PDB file of N, CA, C and O in Angstrom, chain B, residues numbered from 101:
ATOM      1  N   MET B 101      -6.693 165.076 -53.438  1.00  0.00           N
ATOM      2  CA  MET B 101      -6.034 165.098 -52.153  1.00  0.00           C
ATOM      3  C   MET B 101      -6.269 163.746 -51.469  1.00  0.00           C
ATOM      4  O   MET B 101      -7.414 163.332 -51.287  1.00  0.00           O
ATOM      5  N   ILE B 102      -5.211 163.079 -51.101  1.00  0.00           N
ATOM      6  CA  ILE B 102      -5.307 161.734 -50.520  1.00  0.00           C
ATOM      7  C   ILE B 102      -6.028 161.744 -49.180  1.00  0.00           C
ATOM      8  O   ILE B 102      -6.864 160.874 -48.934  1.00  0.00           O
ATOM      9  N   VAL B 103      -5.733 162.695 -48.312  1.00  0.00           N
ATOM     10  CA  VAL B 103      -6.252 162.640 -46.950  1.00  0.00           C
ATOM     11  C   VAL B 103      -7.590 163.322 -46.755  1.00  0.00           C
ATOM     12  O   VAL B 103      -8.148 163.262 -45.659  1.00  0.00           O
ATOM     13  N   LYS B 104      -8.117 163.962 -47.766  1.00  0.00           N
ATOM     14  CA  LYS B 104      -9.334 164.769 -47.622  1.00  0.00           C
ATOM     15  C   LYS B 104     -10.419 164.084 -46.797  1.00  0.00           C
ATOM     16  O   LYS B 104     -10.904 164.661 -45.824  1.00  0.00           O
ATOM     17  N   ASP B 105     -10.800 162.890 -47.159  1.00  0.00           N
ATOM     18  CA  ASP B 105     -11.891 162.199 -46.474  1.00  0.00           C
ATOM     19  C   ASP B 105     -11.417 161.288 -45.347  1.00  0.00           C
ATOM     20  O   ASP B 105     -12.225 160.572 -44.756  1.00  0.00           O
ATOM     21  N   PHE B 106     -10.141 161.303 -45.046  1.00  0.00           N
ATOM     22  CA  PHE B 106      -9.609 160.353 -44.074  1.00  0.00           C
ATOM     23  C   PHE B 106      -9.032 161.016 -42.829  1.00  0.00           C
ATOM     24  O   PHE B 106      -8.224 160.408 -42.127  1.00  0.00           O
ATOM     25  N   GLN B 107      -9.430 162.244 -42.548  1.00  0.00           N
ATOM     26  CA  GLN B 107      -8.925 162.927 -41.363  1.00  0.00           C
ATOM     27  C   GLN B 107      -9.956 162.981 -40.245  1.00  0.00           C
ATOM     28  O   GLN B 107      -9.840 163.807 -39.339  1.00  0.00           O
ATOM     29  N   ALA B 108     -10.939 162.133 -40.294  1.00  0.00           N
ATOM     30  CA  ALA B 108     -11.997 162.130 -39.291  1.00  0.00           C
ATOM     31  C   ALA B 108     -11.733 161.122 -38.181  1.00  0.00           C
ATOM     32  O   ALA B 108     -12.582 160.938 -37.309  1.00  0.00           O
ATOM     33  N   GLY B 109     -10.584 160.469 -38.193  1.00  0.00           N
ATOM     34  CA  GLY B 109     -10.253 159.501 -37.159  1.00  0.00           C
ATOM     35  C   GLY B 109     -10.885 158.137 -37.364  1.00  0.00           C
ATOM     36  O   GLY B 109     -10.892 157.310 -36.452  1.00  0.00           O
ATOM     37  N   LYS B 110     -11.410 157.899 -38.542  1.00  0.00           N
ATOM     38  CA  LYS B 110     -12.023 156.606 -38.844  1.00  0.00           C
ATOM     39  C   LYS B 110     -10.990 155.696 -39.508  1.00  0.00           C
ATOM     40  O   LYS B 110     -10.042 156.183 -40.124  1.00  0.00           O
ATOM     41  N   PRO B 111     -11.167 154.377 -39.387  1.00  0.00           N
ATOM     42  CA  PRO B 111     -10.224 153.455 -40.038  1.00  0.00           C
ATOM     43  C   PRO B 111     -10.220 153.636 -41.557  1.00  0.00           C
ATOM     44  O   PRO B 111     -11.218 154.044 -42.150  1.00  0.00           O
ATOM     45  N   LEU B 112      -9.096 153.329 -42.160  1.00  0.00           N
ATOM     46  CA  LEU B 112      -8.994 153.375 -43.615  1.00  0.00           C
ATOM     47  C   LEU B 112      -9.863 152.281 -44.221  1.00  0.00           C
ATOM     48  O   LEU B 112      -9.974 151.196 -43.650  1.00  0.00           O
ATOM     49  N   PRO B 113     -10.478 152.548 -45.367  1.00  0.00           N
ATOM     50  CA  PRO B 113     -11.216 151.472 -46.042  1.00  0.00           C
ATOM     51  C   PRO B 113     -10.247 150.344 -46.417  1.00  0.00           C
ATOM     52  O   PRO B 113      -9.130 150.603 -46.865  1.00  0.00           O
ATOM     53  N   LEU B 114     -10.671 149.124 -46.237  1.00  0.00           N
ATOM     54  CA  LEU B 114      -9.815 147.990 -46.588  1.00  0.00           C
ATOM     55  C   LEU B 114      -9.484 148.017 -48.071  1.00  0.00           C
ATOM     56  O   LEU B 114     -10.343 148.300 -48.906  1.00  0.00           O
ATOM     57  N   ASN B 115      -8.248 147.725 -48.385  1.00  0.00           N
ATOM     58  CA  ASN B 115      -7.761 147.637 -49.769  1.00  0.00           C
ATOM     59  C   ASN B 115      -7.849 148.941 -50.548  1.00  0.00           C
ATOM     60  O   ASN B 115      -7.877 148.915 -51.779  1.00  0.00           O
ATOM     61  N   ARG B 116      -7.894 150.068 -49.871  1.00  0.00           N
ATOM     62  CA  ARG B 116      -8.022 151.371 -50.541  1.00  0.00           C
ATOM     63  C   ARG B 116      -6.881 151.612 -51.518  1.00  0.00           C
ATOM     64  O   ARG B 116      -7.102 152.128 -52.614  1.00  0.00           O
ATOM     65  N   TRP B 117      -5.652 151.241 -51.130  1.00  0.00           N
ATOM     66  CA  TRP B 117      -4.493 151.508 -51.970  1.00  0.00           C
ATOM     67  C   TRP B 117      -3.853 150.228 -52.507  1.00  0.00           C
ATOM     68  O   TRP B 117      -2.724 150.264 -52.995  1.00  0.00           O
ATOM     69  N   ALA B 118      -4.544 149.123 -52.426  1.00  0.00           N
ATOM     70  CA  ALA B 118      -3.985 147.835 -52.848  1.00  0.00           C
ATOM     71  C   ALA B 118      -3.664 147.785 -54.335  1.00  0.00           C
ATOM     72  O   ALA B 118      -2.819 146.994 -54.754  1.00  0.00           O
ATOM     73  N   SER B 119      -4.319 148.608 -55.132  1.00  0.00           N
ATOM     74  CA  SER B 119      -4.074 148.579 -56.581  1.00  0.00           C
ATOM     75  C   SER B 119      -2.815 149.342 -56.978  1.00  0.00           C
ATOM     76  O   SER B 119      -2.409 149.295 -58.139  1.00  0.00           O
ATOM     77  N   ILE B 120      -2.193 150.040 -56.037  1.00  0.00           N
ATOM     78  CA  ILE B 120      -0.942 150.751 -56.336  1.00  0.00           C
ATOM     79  C   ILE B 120       0.191 149.738 -56.263  1.00  0.00           C
ATOM     80  O   ILE B 120       0.544 149.266 -55.182  1.00  0.00           O
ATOM     81  N   THR B 121       0.755 149.408 -57.412  1.00  0.00           N
ATOM     82  CA  THR B 121       1.783 148.369 -57.460  1.00  0.00           C
ATOM     83  C   THR B 121       3.184 148.929 -57.673  1.00  0.00           C
ATOM     84  O   THR B 121       4.160 148.180 -57.636  1.00  0.00           O
ATOM     85  N   ALA B 122       3.296 150.229 -57.894  1.00  0.00           N
ATOM     86  CA  ALA B 122       4.617 150.836 -58.069  1.00  0.00           C
ATOM     87  C   ALA B 122       5.383 150.764 -56.754  1.00  0.00           C
ATOM     88  O   ALA B 122       4.783 150.903 -55.688  1.00  0.00           O
ATOM     89  N   PRO B 123       6.692 150.551 -56.807  1.00  0.00           N
ATOM     90  CA  PRO B 123       7.482 150.583 -55.578  1.00  0.00           C
ATOM     91  C   PRO B 123       7.279 151.926 -54.876  1.00  0.00           C
ATOM     92  O   PRO B 123       7.422 152.987 -55.484  1.00  0.00           O
ATOM     93  N   THR B 124       6.946 151.860 -53.598  1.00  0.00           N
ATOM     94  CA  THR B 124       6.599 153.057 -52.840  1.00  0.00           C
ATOM     95  C   THR B 124       7.336 153.055 -51.513  1.00  0.00           C
ATOM     96  O   THR B 124       7.363 152.048 -50.805  1.00  0.00           O
ATOM     97  N   LEU B 125       7.932 154.187 -51.185  1.00  0.00           N
ATOM     98  CA  LEU B 125       8.599 154.355 -49.898  1.00  0.00           C
ATOM     99  C   LEU B 125       7.731 155.250 -49.027  1.00  0.00           C
ATOM    100  O   LEU B 125       7.457 156.397 -49.379  1.00  0.00           O
ATOM    101  N   VAL B 126       7.303 154.721 -47.894  1.00  0.00           N
ATOM    102  CA  VAL B 126       6.500 155.469 -46.932  1.00  0.00           C
ATOM    103  C   VAL B 126       7.439 155.880 -45.805  1.00  0.00           C
ATOM    104  O   VAL B 126       7.999 155.033 -45.110  1.00  0.00           O
ATOM    105  N   ILE B 127       7.605 157.185 -45.633  1.00  0.00           N
ATOM    106  CA  ILE B 127       8.555 157.720 -44.655  1.00  0.00           C
ATOM    107  C   ILE B 127       7.791 158.333 -43.492  1.00  0.00           C
ATOM    108  O   ILE B 127       6.801 159.039 -43.683  1.00  0.00           O
ATOM    109  N   VAL B 128       8.266 158.051 -42.286  1.00  0.00           N
ATOM    110  CA  VAL B 128       7.677 158.639 -41.083  1.00  0.00           C
ATOM    111  C   VAL B 128       8.814 159.043 -40.151  1.00  0.00           C
ATOM    112  O   VAL B 128       9.815 158.337 -40.033  1.00  0.00           O
ATOM    113  N   GLY B 129       8.649 160.179 -39.496  1.00  0.00           N
ATOM    114  CA  GLY B 129       9.659 160.641 -38.545  1.00  0.00           C
ATOM    115  C   GLY B 129       9.592 159.847 -37.255  1.00  0.00           C
ATOM    116  O   GLY B 129       8.503 159.557 -36.761  1.00  0.00           O
ATOM    117  N   GLY B 130      10.726 159.498 -36.712  1.00  0.00           N
ATOM    118  CA  GLY B 130      10.771 158.729 -35.473  1.00  0.00           C
ATOM    119  C   GLY B 130      10.122 159.430 -34.301  1.00  0.00           C
ATOM    120  O   GLY B 130       9.632 158.772 -33.383  1.00  0.00           O
ATOM    121  N   ASN B 131      10.109 160.763 -34.313  1.00  0.00           N
ATOM    122  CA  ASN B 131       9.496 161.539 -33.237  1.00  0.00           C
ATOM    123  C   ASN B 131       8.062 161.953 -33.564  1.00  0.00           C
ATOM    124  O   ASN B 131       7.459 162.727 -32.821  1.00  0.00           O
ATOM    125  N   SER B 132       7.517 161.451 -34.656  1.00  0.00           N
ATOM    126  CA  SER B 132       6.147 161.802 -35.041  1.00  0.00           C
ATOM    127  C   SER B 132       5.147 161.183 -34.072  1.00  0.00           C
ATOM    128  O   SER B 132       5.439 160.202 -33.388  1.00  0.00           O
ATOM    129  N   GLU B 133       3.969 161.779 -34.034  1.00  0.00           N
ATOM    130  CA  GLU B 133       2.889 161.269 -33.188  1.00  0.00           C
ATOM    131  C   GLU B 133       2.543 159.834 -33.603  1.00  0.00           C
ATOM    132  O   GLU B 133       2.725 159.465 -34.763  1.00  0.00           O
ATOM    133  N   PRO B 134       2.048 159.035 -32.668  1.00  0.00           N
ATOM    134  CA  PRO B 134       1.735 157.635 -32.966  1.00  0.00           C
ATOM    135  C   PRO B 134       0.794 157.443 -34.155  1.00  0.00           C
ATOM    136  O   PRO B 134       0.920 156.454 -34.878  1.00  0.00           O
ATOM    137  N   PHE B 135      -0.146 158.365 -34.375  1.00  0.00           N
ATOM    138  CA  PHE B 135      -1.079 158.156 -35.484  1.00  0.00           C
ATOM    139  C   PHE B 135      -0.387 158.223 -36.831  1.00  0.00           C
ATOM    140  O   PHE B 135      -0.863 157.616 -37.790  1.00  0.00           O
ATOM    141  N   PHE B 136       0.739 158.952 -36.935  1.00  0.00           N
ATOM    142  CA  PHE B 136       1.497 158.950 -38.185  1.00  0.00           C
ATOM    143  C   PHE B 136       2.129 157.574 -38.418  1.00  0.00           C
ATOM    144  O   PHE B 136       2.133 157.068 -39.540  1.00  0.00           O
ATOM    145  N   HIS B 137       2.656 156.982 -37.358  1.00  0.00           N
ATOM    146  CA  HIS B 137       3.251 155.644 -37.470  1.00  0.00           C
ATOM    147  C   HIS B 137       2.179 154.615 -37.834  1.00  0.00           C
ATOM    148  O   HIS B 137       2.405 153.743 -38.673  1.00  0.00           O
ATOM    149  N   ASN B 138       1.014 154.725 -37.198  1.00  0.00           N
ATOM    150  CA  ASN B 138      -0.083 153.801 -37.504  1.00  0.00           C
ATOM    151  C   ASN B 138      -0.529 153.943 -38.953  1.00  0.00           C
ATOM    152  O   ASN B 138      -0.794 152.946 -39.625  1.00  0.00           O
ATOM    153  N   GLY B 139      -0.611 155.175 -39.434  1.00  0.00           N
ATOM    154  CA  GLY B 139      -0.997 155.412 -40.825  1.00  0.00           C
ATOM    155  C   GLY B 139       0.020 154.849 -41.800  1.00  0.00           C
ATOM    156  O   GLY B 139      -0.341 154.263 -42.820  1.00  0.00           O
ATOM    157  N   ALA B 140       1.301 155.032 -41.478  1.00  0.00           N
ATOM    158  CA  ALA B 140       2.358 154.504 -42.344  1.00  0.00           C
ATOM    159  C   ALA B 140       2.291 152.978 -42.404  1.00  0.00           C
ATOM    160  O   ALA B 140       2.433 152.387 -43.475  1.00  0.00           O
ATOM    161  N   LEU B 141       2.077 152.352 -41.265  1.00  0.00           N
ATOM    162  CA  LEU B 141       1.960 150.890 -41.237  1.00  0.00           C
ATOM    163  C   LEU B 141       0.747 150.417 -42.035  1.00  0.00           C
ATOM    164  O   LEU B 141       0.818 149.415 -42.747  1.00  0.00           O
ATOM    165  N   ALA B 142      -0.362 151.138 -41.915  1.00  0.00           N
ATOM    166  CA  ALA B 142      -1.569 150.762 -42.658  1.00  0.00           C
ATOM    167  C   ALA B 142      -1.333 150.850 -44.162  1.00  0.00           C
ATOM    168  O   ALA B 142      -1.772 149.980 -44.914  1.00  0.00           O
ATOM    169  N   LEU B 143      -0.640 151.900 -44.602  1.00  0.00           N
ATOM    170  CA  LEU B 143      -0.346 152.037 -46.027  1.00  0.00           C
ATOM    171  C   LEU B 143       0.543 150.901 -46.519  1.00  0.00           C
ATOM    172  O   LEU B 143       0.276 150.302 -47.560  1.00  0.00           O
ATOM    173  N   VAL B 144       1.592 150.611 -45.771  1.00  0.00           N
ATOM    174  CA  VAL B 144       2.526 149.551 -46.167  1.00  0.00           C
ATOM    175  C   VAL B 144       1.828 148.191 -46.184  1.00  0.00           C
ATOM    176  O   VAL B 144       2.109 147.354 -47.042  1.00  0.00           O
ATOM    177  N   ASP B 145       0.930 147.978 -45.246  1.00  0.00           N
ATOM    178  CA  ASP B 145       0.189 146.713 -45.223  1.00  0.00           C
ATOM    179  C   ASP B 145      -0.734 146.576 -46.428  1.00  0.00           C
ATOM    180  O   ASP B 145      -0.991 145.463 -46.887  1.00  0.00           O
ATOM    181  N   ASP B 146      -1.231 147.693 -46.940  1.00  0.00           N
ATOM    182  CA  ASP B 146      -2.210 147.662 -48.029  1.00  0.00           C
ATOM    183  C   ASP B 146      -1.568 147.677 -49.415  1.00  0.00           C
ATOM    184  O   ASP B 146      -2.156 147.167 -50.369  1.00  0.00           O
ATOM    185  N   MET B 147      -0.382 148.247 -49.539  1.00  0.00           N
ATOM    186  CA  MET B 147       0.271 148.388 -50.844  1.00  0.00           C
ATOM    187  C   MET B 147       1.277 147.257 -51.039  1.00  0.00           C
ATOM    188  O   MET B 147       2.167 147.078 -50.208  1.00  0.00           O
ATOM    189  N   PRO B 148       1.152 146.493 -52.120  1.00  0.00           N
ATOM    190  CA  PRO B 148       1.976 145.297 -52.287  1.00  0.00           C
ATOM    191  C   PRO B 148       3.479 145.543 -52.420  1.00  0.00           C
ATOM    192  O   PRO B 148       4.266 144.660 -52.080  1.00  0.00           O
ATOM    193  N   ASN B 149       3.897 146.699 -52.898  1.00  0.00           N
ATOM    194  CA  ASN B 149       5.326 146.966 -53.093  1.00  0.00           C
ATOM    195  C   ASN B 149       5.802 148.166 -52.289  1.00  0.00           C
ATOM    196  O   ASN B 149       6.702 148.895 -52.705  1.00  0.00           O
ATOM    197  N   ALA B 150       5.184 148.357 -51.134  1.00  0.00           N
ATOM    198  CA  ALA B 150       5.572 149.488 -50.287  1.00  0.00           C
ATOM    199  C   ALA B 150       6.478 149.016 -49.161  1.00  0.00           C
ATOM    200  O   ALA B 150       6.393 147.880 -48.694  1.00  0.00           O
ATOM    201  N   ARG B 151       7.337 149.916 -48.748  1.00  0.00           N
ATOM    202  CA  ARG B 151       8.160 149.655 -47.569  1.00  0.00           C
ATOM    203  C   ARG B 151       8.202 150.927 -46.743  1.00  0.00           C
ATOM    204  O   ARG B 151       8.048 152.027 -47.275  1.00  0.00           O
ATOM    205  N   ARG B 152       8.408 150.778 -45.454  1.00  0.00           N
ATOM    206  CA  ARG B 152       8.399 151.903 -44.520  1.00  0.00           C
ATOM    207  C   ARG B 152       9.803 152.140 -43.999  1.00  0.00           C
ATOM    208  O   ARG B 152      10.544 151.204 -43.702  1.00  0.00           O
ATOM    209  N   ARG B 153      10.147 153.400 -43.895  1.00  0.00           N
ATOM    210  CA  ARG B 153      11.412 153.786 -43.277  1.00  0.00           C
ATOM    211  C   ARG B 153      11.128 154.851 -42.235  1.00  0.00           C
ATOM    212  O   ARG B 153      10.337 155.768 -42.459  1.00  0.00           O
ATOM    213  N   ILE B 154      11.780 154.718 -41.101  1.00  0.00           N
ATOM    214  CA  ILE B 154      11.647 155.689 -40.019  1.00  0.00           C
ATOM    215  C   ILE B 154      12.883 156.572 -40.025  1.00  0.00           C
ATOM    216  O   ILE B 154      14.010 156.078 -40.009  1.00  0.00           O
ATOM    217  N   LEU B 155      12.667 157.876 -40.049  1.00  0.00           N
ATOM    218  CA  LEU B 155      13.769 158.834 -39.962  1.00  0.00           C
ATOM    219  C   LEU B 155      13.920 159.227 -38.495  1.00  0.00           C
ATOM    220  O   LEU B 155      13.203 160.093 -37.992  1.00  0.00           O
ATOM    221  N   GLU B 156      14.860 158.578 -37.822  1.00  0.00           N
ATOM    222  CA  GLU B 156      15.068 158.839 -36.398  1.00  0.00           C
ATOM    223  C   GLU B 156      15.450 160.297 -36.174  1.00  0.00           C
ATOM    224  O   GLU B 156      16.179 160.892 -36.969  1.00  0.00           O
ATOM    225  N   GLY B 157      14.950 160.859 -35.088  1.00  0.00           N
ATOM    226  CA  GLY B 157      15.256 162.240 -34.736  1.00  0.00           C
ATOM    227  C   GLY B 157      14.408 163.262 -35.472  1.00  0.00           C
ATOM    228  O   GLY B 157      14.569 164.465 -35.267  1.00  0.00           O
ATOM    229  N   GLN B 158      13.508 162.797 -36.324  1.00  0.00           N
ATOM    230  CA  GLN B 158      12.651 163.698 -37.102  1.00  0.00           C
ATOM    231  C   GLN B 158      11.201 163.558 -36.637  1.00  0.00           C
ATOM    232  O   GLN B 158      10.799 162.536 -36.081  1.00  0.00           O
ATOM    233  N   ASP B 159      10.430 164.623 -36.884  1.00  0.00           N
ATOM    234  CA  ASP B 159       8.997 164.541 -36.639  1.00  0.00           C
ATOM    235  C   ASP B 159       8.283 164.704 -37.974  1.00  0.00           C
ATOM    236  O   ASP B 159       8.867 164.430 -39.023  1.00  0.00           O
ATOM    237  N   HIS B 160       7.027 165.146 -37.951  1.00  0.00           N
ATOM    238  CA  HIS B 160       6.274 165.268 -39.203  1.00  0.00           C
ATOM    239  C   HIS B 160       6.895 166.300 -40.142  1.00  0.00           C
ATOM    240  O   HIS B 160       6.790 166.172 -41.362  1.00  0.00           O
ATOM    241  N   ALA B 161       7.536 167.313 -39.586  1.00  0.00           N
ATOM    242  CA  ALA B 161       8.211 168.340 -40.394  1.00  0.00           C
ATOM    243  C   ALA B 161       9.672 167.927 -40.561  1.00  0.00           C
ATOM    244  O   ALA B 161      10.553 168.445 -39.876  1.00  0.00           O
ATOM    245  N   VAL B 162       9.916 167.002 -41.466  1.00  0.00           N
ATOM    246  CA  VAL B 162      11.252 166.441 -41.668  1.00  0.00           C
ATOM    247  C   VAL B 162      12.200 167.500 -42.214  1.00  0.00           C
ATOM    248  O   VAL B 162      11.855 168.248 -43.129  1.00  0.00           O
ATOM    249  N   SER B 163      13.389 167.551 -41.645  1.00  0.00           N
ATOM    250  CA  SER B 163      14.426 168.459 -42.120  1.00  0.00           C
ATOM    251  C   SER B 163      14.902 168.014 -43.501  1.00  0.00           C
ATOM    252  O   SER B 163      15.136 166.824 -43.710  1.00  0.00           O
ATOM    253  N   PRO B 164      15.050 168.944 -44.451  1.00  0.00           N
ATOM    254  CA  PRO B 164      15.564 168.567 -45.775  1.00  0.00           C
ATOM    255  C   PRO B 164      16.905 167.831 -45.694  1.00  0.00           C
ATOM    256  O   PRO B 164      17.174 166.940 -46.499  1.00  0.00           O
ATOM    257  N   ALA B 165      17.736 168.200 -44.733  1.00  0.00           N
ATOM    258  CA  ALA B 165      19.042 167.551 -44.589  1.00  0.00           C
ATOM    259  C   ALA B 165      18.898 166.072 -44.222  1.00  0.00           C
ATOM    260  O   ALA B 165      19.781 165.271 -44.528  1.00  0.00           O
ATOM    261  N   ALA B 166      17.798 165.707 -43.571  1.00  0.00           N
ATOM    262  CA  ALA B 166      17.581 164.306 -43.211  1.00  0.00           C
ATOM    263  C   ALA B 166      17.221 163.469 -44.436  1.00  0.00           C
ATOM    264  O   ALA B 166      17.429 162.256 -44.446  1.00  0.00           O
ATOM    265  N   LEU B 167      16.684 164.117 -45.464  1.00  0.00           N
ATOM    266  CA  LEU B 167      16.308 163.404 -46.686  1.00  0.00           C
ATOM    267  C   LEU B 167      17.454 163.305 -47.678  1.00  0.00           C
ATOM    268  O   LEU B 167      17.579 162.314 -48.397  1.00  0.00           O
ATOM    269  N   ALA B 168      18.284 164.331 -47.714  1.00  0.00           N
ATOM    270  CA  ALA B 168      19.405 164.367 -48.661  1.00  0.00           C
ATOM    271  C   ALA B 168      20.613 164.967 -47.964  1.00  0.00           C
ATOM    272  O   ALA B 168      20.974 166.118 -48.208  1.00  0.00           O
ATOM    273  N   PRO B 169      21.238 164.179 -47.090  1.00  0.00           N
ATOM    274  CA  PRO B 169      22.391 164.717 -46.327  1.00  0.00           C
ATOM    275  C   PRO B 169      23.574 165.043 -47.225  1.00  0.00           C
ATOM    276  O   PRO B 169      24.609 165.500 -46.740  1.00  0.00           O
TER     277      PRO B 169
END
């Protein structure tokens, strides 16, 4: 489980996911709480081939239609 040890509100360890080189899409809902946006940015900053997309009008519980209209 990725988040098991990281839900205590502490900063992510530096370079935790830097070894993941596969193209990765990090998705966050535009209406999600700020900590989701901060987490998405941290992941994208750490992963060399990651990019972030915001799904406007969505929160953490993204509608399936927003992913595959």
